[in-house]
Coordinates of C-alpha atoms in Angstrom, one line a residue:
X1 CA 73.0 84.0 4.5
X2 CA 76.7 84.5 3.9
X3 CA 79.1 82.4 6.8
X4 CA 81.7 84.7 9.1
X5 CA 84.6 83.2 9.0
X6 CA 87.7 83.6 11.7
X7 CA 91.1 85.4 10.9
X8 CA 92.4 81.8 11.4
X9 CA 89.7 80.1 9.1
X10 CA 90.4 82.4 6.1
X11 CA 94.5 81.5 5.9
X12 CA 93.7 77.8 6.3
X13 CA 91.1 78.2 3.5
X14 CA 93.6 80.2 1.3
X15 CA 96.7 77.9 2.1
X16 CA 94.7 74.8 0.9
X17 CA 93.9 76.1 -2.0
X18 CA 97.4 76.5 -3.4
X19 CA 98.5 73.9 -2.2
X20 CA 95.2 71.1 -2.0
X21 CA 96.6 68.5 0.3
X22 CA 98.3 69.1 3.5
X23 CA 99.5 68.4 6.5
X24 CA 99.3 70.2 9.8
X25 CA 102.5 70.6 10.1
X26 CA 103.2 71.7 6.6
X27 CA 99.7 74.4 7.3
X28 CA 101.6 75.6 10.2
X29 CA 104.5 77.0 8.1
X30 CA 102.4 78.1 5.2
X31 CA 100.1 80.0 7.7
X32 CA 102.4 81.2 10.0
X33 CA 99.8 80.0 12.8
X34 CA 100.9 78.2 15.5
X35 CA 100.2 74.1 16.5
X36 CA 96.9 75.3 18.5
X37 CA 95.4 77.4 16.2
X38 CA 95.5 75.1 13.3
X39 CA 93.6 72.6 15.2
X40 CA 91.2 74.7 15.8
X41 CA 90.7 75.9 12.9
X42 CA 90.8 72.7 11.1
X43 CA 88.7 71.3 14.0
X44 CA 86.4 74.3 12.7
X45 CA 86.1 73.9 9.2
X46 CA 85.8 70.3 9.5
X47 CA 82.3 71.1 11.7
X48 CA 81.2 73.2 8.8
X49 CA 81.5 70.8 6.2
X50 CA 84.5 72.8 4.5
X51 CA 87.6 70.9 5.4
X52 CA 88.3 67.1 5.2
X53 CA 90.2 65.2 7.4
X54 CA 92.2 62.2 6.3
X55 CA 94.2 59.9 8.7
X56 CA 96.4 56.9 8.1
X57 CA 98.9 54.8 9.9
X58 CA 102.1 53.5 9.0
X59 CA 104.6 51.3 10.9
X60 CA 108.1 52.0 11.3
X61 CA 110.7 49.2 12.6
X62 CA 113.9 50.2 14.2
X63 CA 116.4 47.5 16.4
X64 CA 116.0 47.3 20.1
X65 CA 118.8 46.6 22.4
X66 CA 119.4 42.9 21.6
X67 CA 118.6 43.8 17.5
X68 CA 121.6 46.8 18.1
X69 CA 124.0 44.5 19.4
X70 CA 123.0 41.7 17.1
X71 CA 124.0 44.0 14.2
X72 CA 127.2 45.0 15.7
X73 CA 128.4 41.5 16.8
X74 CA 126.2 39.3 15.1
X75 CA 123.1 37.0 15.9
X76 CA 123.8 35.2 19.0
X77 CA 123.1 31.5 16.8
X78 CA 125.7 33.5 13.8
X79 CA 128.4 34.3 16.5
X80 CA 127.8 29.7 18.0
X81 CA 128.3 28.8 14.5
X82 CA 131.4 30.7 13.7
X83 CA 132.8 29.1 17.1
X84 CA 132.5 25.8 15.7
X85 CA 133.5 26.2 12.3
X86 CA 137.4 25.3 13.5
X87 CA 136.0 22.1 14.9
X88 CA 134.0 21.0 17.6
X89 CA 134.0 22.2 21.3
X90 CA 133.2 21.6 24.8
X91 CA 129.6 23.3 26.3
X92 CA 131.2 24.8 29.0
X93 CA 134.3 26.0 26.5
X94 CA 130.9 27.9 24.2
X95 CA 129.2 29.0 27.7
X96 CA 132.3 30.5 28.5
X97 CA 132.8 32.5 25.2
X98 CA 129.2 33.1 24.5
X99 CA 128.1 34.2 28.3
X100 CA 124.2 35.3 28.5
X101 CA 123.3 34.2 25.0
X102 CA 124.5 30.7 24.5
X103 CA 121.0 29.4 26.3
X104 CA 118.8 31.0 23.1
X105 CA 121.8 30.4 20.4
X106 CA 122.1 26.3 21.4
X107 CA 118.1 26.1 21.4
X108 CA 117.8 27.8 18.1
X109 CA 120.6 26.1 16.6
X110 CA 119.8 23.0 17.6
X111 CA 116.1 23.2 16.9
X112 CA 117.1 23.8 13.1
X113 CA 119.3 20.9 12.9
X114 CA 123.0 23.7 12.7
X115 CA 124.3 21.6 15.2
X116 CA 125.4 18.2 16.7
X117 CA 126.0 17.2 20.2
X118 CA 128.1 14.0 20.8
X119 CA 129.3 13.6 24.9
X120 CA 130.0 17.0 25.8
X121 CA 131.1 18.1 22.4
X122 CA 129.6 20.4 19.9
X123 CA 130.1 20.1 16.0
X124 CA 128.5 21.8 13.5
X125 CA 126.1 20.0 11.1
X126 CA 125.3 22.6 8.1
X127 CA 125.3 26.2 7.9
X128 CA 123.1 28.2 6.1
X129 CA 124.4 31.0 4.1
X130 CA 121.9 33.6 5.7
X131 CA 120.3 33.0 9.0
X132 CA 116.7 33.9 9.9
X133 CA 116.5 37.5 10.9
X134 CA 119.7 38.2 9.3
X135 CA 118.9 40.3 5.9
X136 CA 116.1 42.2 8.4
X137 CA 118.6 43.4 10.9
X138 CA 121.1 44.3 8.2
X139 CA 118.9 46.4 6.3
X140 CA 117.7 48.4 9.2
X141 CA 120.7 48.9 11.2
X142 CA 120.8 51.9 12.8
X143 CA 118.2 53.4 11.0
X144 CA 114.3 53.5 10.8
X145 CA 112.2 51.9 8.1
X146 CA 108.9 51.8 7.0
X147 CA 107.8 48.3 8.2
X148 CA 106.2 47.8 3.7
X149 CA 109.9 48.0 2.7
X150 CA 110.7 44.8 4.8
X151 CA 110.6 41.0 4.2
X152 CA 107.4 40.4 6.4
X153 CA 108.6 36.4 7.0
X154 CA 112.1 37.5 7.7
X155 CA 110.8 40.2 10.1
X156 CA 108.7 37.8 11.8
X157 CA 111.1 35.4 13.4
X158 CA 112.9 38.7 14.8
X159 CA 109.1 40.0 16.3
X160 CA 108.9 37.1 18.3
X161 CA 112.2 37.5 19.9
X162 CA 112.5 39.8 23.3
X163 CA 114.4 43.2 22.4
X164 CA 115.3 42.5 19.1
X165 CA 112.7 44.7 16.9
X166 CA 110.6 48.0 17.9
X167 CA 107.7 48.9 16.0
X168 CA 106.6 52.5 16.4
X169 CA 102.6 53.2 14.9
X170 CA 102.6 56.6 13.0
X171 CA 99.7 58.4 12.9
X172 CA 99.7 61.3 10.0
X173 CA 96.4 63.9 8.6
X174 CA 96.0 64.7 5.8
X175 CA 93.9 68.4 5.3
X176 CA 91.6 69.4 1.9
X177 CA 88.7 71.1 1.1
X178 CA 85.7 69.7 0.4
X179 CA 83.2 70.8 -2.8
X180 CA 81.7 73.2 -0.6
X181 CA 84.2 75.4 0.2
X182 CA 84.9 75.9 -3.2
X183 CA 81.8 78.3 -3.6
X184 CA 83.1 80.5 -0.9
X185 CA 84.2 83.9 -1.2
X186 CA 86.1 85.3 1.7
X187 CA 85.6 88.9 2.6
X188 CA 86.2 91.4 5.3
X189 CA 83.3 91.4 7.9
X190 CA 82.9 93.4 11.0
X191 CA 80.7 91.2 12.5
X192 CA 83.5 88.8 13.2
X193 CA 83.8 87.8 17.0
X194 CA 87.4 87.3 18.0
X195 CA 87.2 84.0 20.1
X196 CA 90.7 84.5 22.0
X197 CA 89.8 88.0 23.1
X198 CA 90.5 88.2 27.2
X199 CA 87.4 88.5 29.5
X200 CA 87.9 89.6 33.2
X201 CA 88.7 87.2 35.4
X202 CA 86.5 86.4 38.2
X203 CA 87.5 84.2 41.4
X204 CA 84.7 82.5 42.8
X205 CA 84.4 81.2 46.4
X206 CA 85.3 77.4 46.6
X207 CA 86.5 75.3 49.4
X208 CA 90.3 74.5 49.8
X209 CA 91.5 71.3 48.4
X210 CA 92.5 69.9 52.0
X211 CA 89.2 70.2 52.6
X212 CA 87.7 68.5 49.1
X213 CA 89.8 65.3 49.8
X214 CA 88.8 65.1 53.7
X215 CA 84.9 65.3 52.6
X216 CA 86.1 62.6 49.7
X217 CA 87.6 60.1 52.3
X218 CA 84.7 61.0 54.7
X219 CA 82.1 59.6 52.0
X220 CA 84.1 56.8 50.9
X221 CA 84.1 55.4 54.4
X222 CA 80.4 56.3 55.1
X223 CA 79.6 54.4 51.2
X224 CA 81.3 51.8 52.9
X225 CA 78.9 51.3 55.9
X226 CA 81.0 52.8 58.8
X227 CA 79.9 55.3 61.1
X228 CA 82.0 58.6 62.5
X229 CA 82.9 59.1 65.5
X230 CA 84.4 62.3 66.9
X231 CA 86.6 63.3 70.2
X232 CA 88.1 66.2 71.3
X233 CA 91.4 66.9 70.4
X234 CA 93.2 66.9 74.2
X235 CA 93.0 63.8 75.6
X236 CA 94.6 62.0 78.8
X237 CA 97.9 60.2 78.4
X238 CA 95.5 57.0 79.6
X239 CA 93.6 56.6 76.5
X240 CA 96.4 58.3 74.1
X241 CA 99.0 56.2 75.0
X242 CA 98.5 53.7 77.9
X243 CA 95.2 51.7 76.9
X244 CA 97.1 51.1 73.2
X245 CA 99.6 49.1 75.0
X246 CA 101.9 52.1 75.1
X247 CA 104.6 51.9 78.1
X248 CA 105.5 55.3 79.8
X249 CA 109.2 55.3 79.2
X250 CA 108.4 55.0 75.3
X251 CA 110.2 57.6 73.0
X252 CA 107.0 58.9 71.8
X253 CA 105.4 60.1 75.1
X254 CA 108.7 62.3 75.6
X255 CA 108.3 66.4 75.1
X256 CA 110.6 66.3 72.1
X257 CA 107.7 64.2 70.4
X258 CA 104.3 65.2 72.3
X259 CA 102.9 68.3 73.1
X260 CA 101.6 67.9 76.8
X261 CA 99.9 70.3 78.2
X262 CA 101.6 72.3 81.0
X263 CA 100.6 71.7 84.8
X264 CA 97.1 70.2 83.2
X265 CA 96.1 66.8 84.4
X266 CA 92.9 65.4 83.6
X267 CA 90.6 64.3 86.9
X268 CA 89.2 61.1 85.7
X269 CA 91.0 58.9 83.0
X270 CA 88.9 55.9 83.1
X271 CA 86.8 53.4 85.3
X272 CA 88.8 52.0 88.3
X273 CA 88.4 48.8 86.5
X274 CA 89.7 49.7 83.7
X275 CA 92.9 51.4 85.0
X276 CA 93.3 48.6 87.3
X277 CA 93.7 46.0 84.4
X278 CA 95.6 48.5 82.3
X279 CA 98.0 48.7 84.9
X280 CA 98.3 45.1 85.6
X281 CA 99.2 44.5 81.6
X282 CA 101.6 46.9 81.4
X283 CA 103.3 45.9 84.9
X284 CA 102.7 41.6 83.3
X285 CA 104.0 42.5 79.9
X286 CA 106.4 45.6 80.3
X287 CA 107.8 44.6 83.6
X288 CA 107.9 48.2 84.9
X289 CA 105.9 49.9 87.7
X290 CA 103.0 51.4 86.2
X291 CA 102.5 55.4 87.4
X292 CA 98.6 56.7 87.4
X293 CA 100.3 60.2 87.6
X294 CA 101.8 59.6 84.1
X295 CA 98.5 58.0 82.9
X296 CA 96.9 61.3 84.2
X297 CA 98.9 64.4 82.1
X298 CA 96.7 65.8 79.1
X299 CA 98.3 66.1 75.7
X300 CA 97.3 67.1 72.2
X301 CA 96.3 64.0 70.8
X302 CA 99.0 62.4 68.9
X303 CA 96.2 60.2 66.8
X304 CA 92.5 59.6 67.0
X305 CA 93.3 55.9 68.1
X306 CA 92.9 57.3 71.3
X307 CA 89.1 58.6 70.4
X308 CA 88.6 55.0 69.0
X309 CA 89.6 52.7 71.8
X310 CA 87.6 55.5 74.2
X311 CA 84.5 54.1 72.1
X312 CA 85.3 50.5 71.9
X313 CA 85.8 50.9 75.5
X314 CA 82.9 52.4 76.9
X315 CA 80.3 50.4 74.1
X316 CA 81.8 47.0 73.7
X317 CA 80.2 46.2 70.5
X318 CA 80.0 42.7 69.3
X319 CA 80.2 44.2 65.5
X320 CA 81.0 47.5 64.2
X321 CA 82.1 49.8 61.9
X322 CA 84.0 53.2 63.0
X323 CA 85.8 55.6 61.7
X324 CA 87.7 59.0 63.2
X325 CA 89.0 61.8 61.0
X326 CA 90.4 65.2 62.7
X327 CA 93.6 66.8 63.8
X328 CA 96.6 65.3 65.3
X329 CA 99.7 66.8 66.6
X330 CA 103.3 66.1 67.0
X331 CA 106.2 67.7 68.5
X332 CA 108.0 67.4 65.2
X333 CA 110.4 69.5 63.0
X334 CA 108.5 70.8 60.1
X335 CA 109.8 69.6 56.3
X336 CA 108.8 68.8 52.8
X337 CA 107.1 65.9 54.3
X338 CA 106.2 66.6 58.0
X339 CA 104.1 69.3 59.8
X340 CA 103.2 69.8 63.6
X341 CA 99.5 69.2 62.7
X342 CA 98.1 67.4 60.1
X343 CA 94.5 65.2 59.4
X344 CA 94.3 61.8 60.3
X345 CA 92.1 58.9 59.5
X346 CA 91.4 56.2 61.3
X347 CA 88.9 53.5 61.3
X348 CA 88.2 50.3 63.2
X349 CA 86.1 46.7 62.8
X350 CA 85.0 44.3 65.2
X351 CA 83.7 41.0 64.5
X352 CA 84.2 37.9 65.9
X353 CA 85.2 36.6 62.4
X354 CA 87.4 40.0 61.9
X355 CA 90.4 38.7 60.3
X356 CA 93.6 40.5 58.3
X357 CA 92.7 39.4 54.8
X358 CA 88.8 41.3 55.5
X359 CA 91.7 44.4 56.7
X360 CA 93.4 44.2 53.5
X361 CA 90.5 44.2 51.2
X362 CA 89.2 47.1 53.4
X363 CA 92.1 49.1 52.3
X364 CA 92.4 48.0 48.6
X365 CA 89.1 49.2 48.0
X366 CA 89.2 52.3 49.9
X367 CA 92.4 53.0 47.9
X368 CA 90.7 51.9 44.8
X369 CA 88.1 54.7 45.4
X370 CA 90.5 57.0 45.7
X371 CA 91.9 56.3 42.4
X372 CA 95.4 53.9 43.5
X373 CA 95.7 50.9 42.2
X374 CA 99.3 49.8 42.8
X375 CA 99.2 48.7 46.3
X376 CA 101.3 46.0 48.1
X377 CA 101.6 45.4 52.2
X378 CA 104.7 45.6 54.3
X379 CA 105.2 43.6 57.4
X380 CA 106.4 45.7 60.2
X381 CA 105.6 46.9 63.9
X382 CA 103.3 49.1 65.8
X383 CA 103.4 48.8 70.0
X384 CA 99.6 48.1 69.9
X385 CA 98.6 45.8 66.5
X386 CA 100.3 42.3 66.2
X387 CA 100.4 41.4 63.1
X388 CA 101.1 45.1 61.6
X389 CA 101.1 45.9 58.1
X390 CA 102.5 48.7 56.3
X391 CA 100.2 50.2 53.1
X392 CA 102.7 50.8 50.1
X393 CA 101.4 52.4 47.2
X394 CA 103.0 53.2 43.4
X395 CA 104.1 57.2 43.0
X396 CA 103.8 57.2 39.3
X397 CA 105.6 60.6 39.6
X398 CA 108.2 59.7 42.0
X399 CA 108.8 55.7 40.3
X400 CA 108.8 54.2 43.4
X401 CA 107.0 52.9 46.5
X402 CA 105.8 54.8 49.3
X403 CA 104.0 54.3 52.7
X404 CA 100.7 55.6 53.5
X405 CA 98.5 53.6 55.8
X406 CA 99.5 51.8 59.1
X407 CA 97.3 49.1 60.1
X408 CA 97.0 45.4 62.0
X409 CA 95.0 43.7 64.5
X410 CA 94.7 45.0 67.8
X411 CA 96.9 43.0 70.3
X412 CA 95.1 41.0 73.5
X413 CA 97.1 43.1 75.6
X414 CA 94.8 46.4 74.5
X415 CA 91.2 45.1 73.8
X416 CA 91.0 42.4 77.3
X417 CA 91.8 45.4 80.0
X418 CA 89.0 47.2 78.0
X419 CA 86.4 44.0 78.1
X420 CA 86.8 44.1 74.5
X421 CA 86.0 40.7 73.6
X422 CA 86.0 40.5 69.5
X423 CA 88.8 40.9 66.9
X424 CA 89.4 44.5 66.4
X425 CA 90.9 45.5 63.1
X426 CA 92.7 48.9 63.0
X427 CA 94.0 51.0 60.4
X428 CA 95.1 55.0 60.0
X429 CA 97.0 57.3 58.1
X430 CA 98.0 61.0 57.4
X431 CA 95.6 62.9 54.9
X432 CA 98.0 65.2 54.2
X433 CA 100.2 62.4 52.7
X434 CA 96.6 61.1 50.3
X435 CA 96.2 64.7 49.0
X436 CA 99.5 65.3 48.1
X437 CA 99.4 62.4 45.8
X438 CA 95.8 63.7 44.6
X439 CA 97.5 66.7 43.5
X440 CA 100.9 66.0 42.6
X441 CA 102.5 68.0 45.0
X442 CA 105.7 67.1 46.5
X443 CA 105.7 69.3 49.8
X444 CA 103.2 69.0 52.4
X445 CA 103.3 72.8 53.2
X446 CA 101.8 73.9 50.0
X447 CA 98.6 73.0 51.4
X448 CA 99.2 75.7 54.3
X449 CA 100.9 78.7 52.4
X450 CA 98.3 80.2 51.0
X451 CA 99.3 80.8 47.8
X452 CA 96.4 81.9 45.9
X453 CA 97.7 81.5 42.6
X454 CA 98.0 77.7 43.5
X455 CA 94.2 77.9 45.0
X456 CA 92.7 79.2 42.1
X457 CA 94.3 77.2 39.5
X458 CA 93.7 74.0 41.3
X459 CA 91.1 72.0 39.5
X460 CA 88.3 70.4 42.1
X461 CA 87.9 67.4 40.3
X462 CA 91.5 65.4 39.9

């Protein structure tokens, strides 16, 4: 049975065999196909035993920074010894002259017996005619050359020096026919298929990629062994601000930052033991009077701390594992980096041997699963943790840290109105802020515009 072969399989074929050894680069122009299509069709050929596929590797030296500016000044050891040769000096005369580089041109020059040192004088001893490393870095200069053409012992004492030599690893093909091909006979066929040919495009239904890293994040934390927990999105100003340590002339319970909700007040905030103790923190710690009417005003949840501590509160677990993930909102102007609403995640441990080292391995792992593995920790402040710790993790894209996470211990002054007895570790973040790093975008909005181009071509799995 005779084999089909592709438009772009017959002028490979016909190429090689005028000229029997090739490159891909050199097929390219003798083909007039472009970088993709020889690849396939060598990738082709190659699966039907037709083609042949050589590689090899050369090395190619070039001078780094400290080889360039050896071969434009010298070798730091070359420039000590021409110092010296009108007579001795003093160190601090050849630290002076030599700056940066006298450290490496003493050791060296001293280490192969150049030099003398009597008091605080330097004298030469003997000079060589060529230095180590010399001939290498005048024959490459500012060129590039093939690492065989090179004195490998002269090369070697410049390899083992910082900056001065670059090696670069070429990897080149080779393309020929094998026996078999030489047996074929191309002809025209009309039972070719044409592989590139456009088929319609269909959109099928899939779920927004908000929405894939919030189900991600929810089953990393379940993995992990905590539990969800879930609140409703308006909550009192008690448990939103007040029972997290929050005092009520604090910038972020004003309407420029909060969205309160108007002439709404909620009818019971709390136990009267537990407002009574809230109250007498804030008026211990804060020195203010503490207002029940301000405690009472219902806002959109500004975080889903507040659905947390609500929890802790009313359970009082000895150990635990929570976490909360849902909508927040703030009074905030909207930018590249900030919305009104957004997704939050927030989670929680208690133990009575809870401590901020179990916090921090929390969070590397969790990170870890997410795929980021340059993370570091900030020390910093939030009203309700002490110690607070900022997560900073590596934007490859960006080259340079960011912040993510928020996180600490919650203070005495939040858990003992509550009857929260145990160390409570507390961390949360913006989801918005993970999924923008999951998907390389640099402006929060894209994920609420719509665009459908965007949707579509977004793969699922990152």
């Amino acid at each position: 049975m005779s084999q089909v072969f592709h438009e772009i399989e017959k002028k490979i074929i016909l190429s090689l065999r005028d000229n029997p050894k090739q490159s891909p680069e050199t097929l390219e122009k003798s083909t007039q196909l472009s970088p993709d299509q020889i690849r396939r069709g060598i990738e082709w050929l190659r699966l039907k035993d037709l083609a042949i596929v050589t590689e090899s590797k050369s090395s190619i030296i070039r001078l780094g920074k400290n080889g360039i500016e050896s071969f434009q000044k010298g070798l730091p050891e070359r420039r000590l010894l021409n110092l010296l040769k009108t007579g001795p000096k003093k160190l601090s005369d050849l630290q002076k002259e030599l700056g940066f580089v006298f450290g490496p041109s003493m050791g060296l020059a001293r280490k192969n017996n150049w030099v003398e040192a009597s008091s605080d004088q330097i004298s030469i001893k003997n000079i060589p005619s060529e230095l180590p490393g010399e001939k290498t870095i005048k024959l490459i200069g500012e060129n590039k050359i093939s690492k065989d053409k090179i004195d490998i012992d002269d090369l070697t004492t410049l390899l083992k020096r910082p900056d001065f030599i670059i090696e670069d690893i070429i990897t080149s093909k080779e393309i020929s026919l094998s026996d078999s091909s030489k047996s074929i006979k191309l002809t025209e066929s009309s039972g070719e298929i044409d592989v590139e040919a456009k088929v319609p495009e269909t959109f099928v239904a899939r779920t927004h990629p908000l929405k894939d890293t919030i189900d991600e994040i929810r089953e990393i934390f379940v993995t992990l062994g905590f539990s969800e927990i879930l609140g409703n999105m308006t909550q009192s100003s008690f448990w939103n601000f007040d029972a997290l340590f929050t005092p009520q002339d604090h910038p972020a319970r004003e309407l420029q930052d909060t969205f309160y909700l108007d002439k709404i007040n909620a009818k019971k905030i709390g136990t009267a033991e537990q407002i009574r103790k809230v109250s007498e923190s804030h008026k211990k710690n804060w020195r203010y009077q503490w207002d029940i009417s301000e405690a009472k005003k219902m806002v959109l949840r500004t975080h889903t701390t507040c659905v947390t501590i609500k929890h802790l509160a009313e359970n009082k677990p000895d150990e635990a594992r929570f976490f909360s993930l849902g909508r927040v909102f703030r009074n905030e102007k909207v930018s590249y980096k900030h919305l009104v609403e957004f997704n939050q995640i927030e989670g929680v441990v208690v133990g009575k041997d809870a401590s901020l080292r179990n916090l921090m391995g929390i969070q590397r792992e969790f990170y870890k699963r997410i795929g980021i593995t340059k993370i570091k920790f900030w020390p910093t402040f939030f009203p309700y943790t002490e110690p607070s710790l900022q997560t900073m993790v590596y934007n490859e894209k960006l080259g340079k840290w960011i912040e993510l996470f928020g996180m600490g211990i919650f203070r005495p002054e939040v858990t003992k109105p509550l009857g929260i007895t145990k160390p409570v570790l507390a961390w949360g973040g913006g989801i918005e802020r993970i999924a923008m790093l999951k998907y390389d975008l640099d402006d929060v909005r894209e994920f609420y515009n719509n665009n459908l181009g965007w949707l579509r071509s977004t793969t699922k799995c990152q």
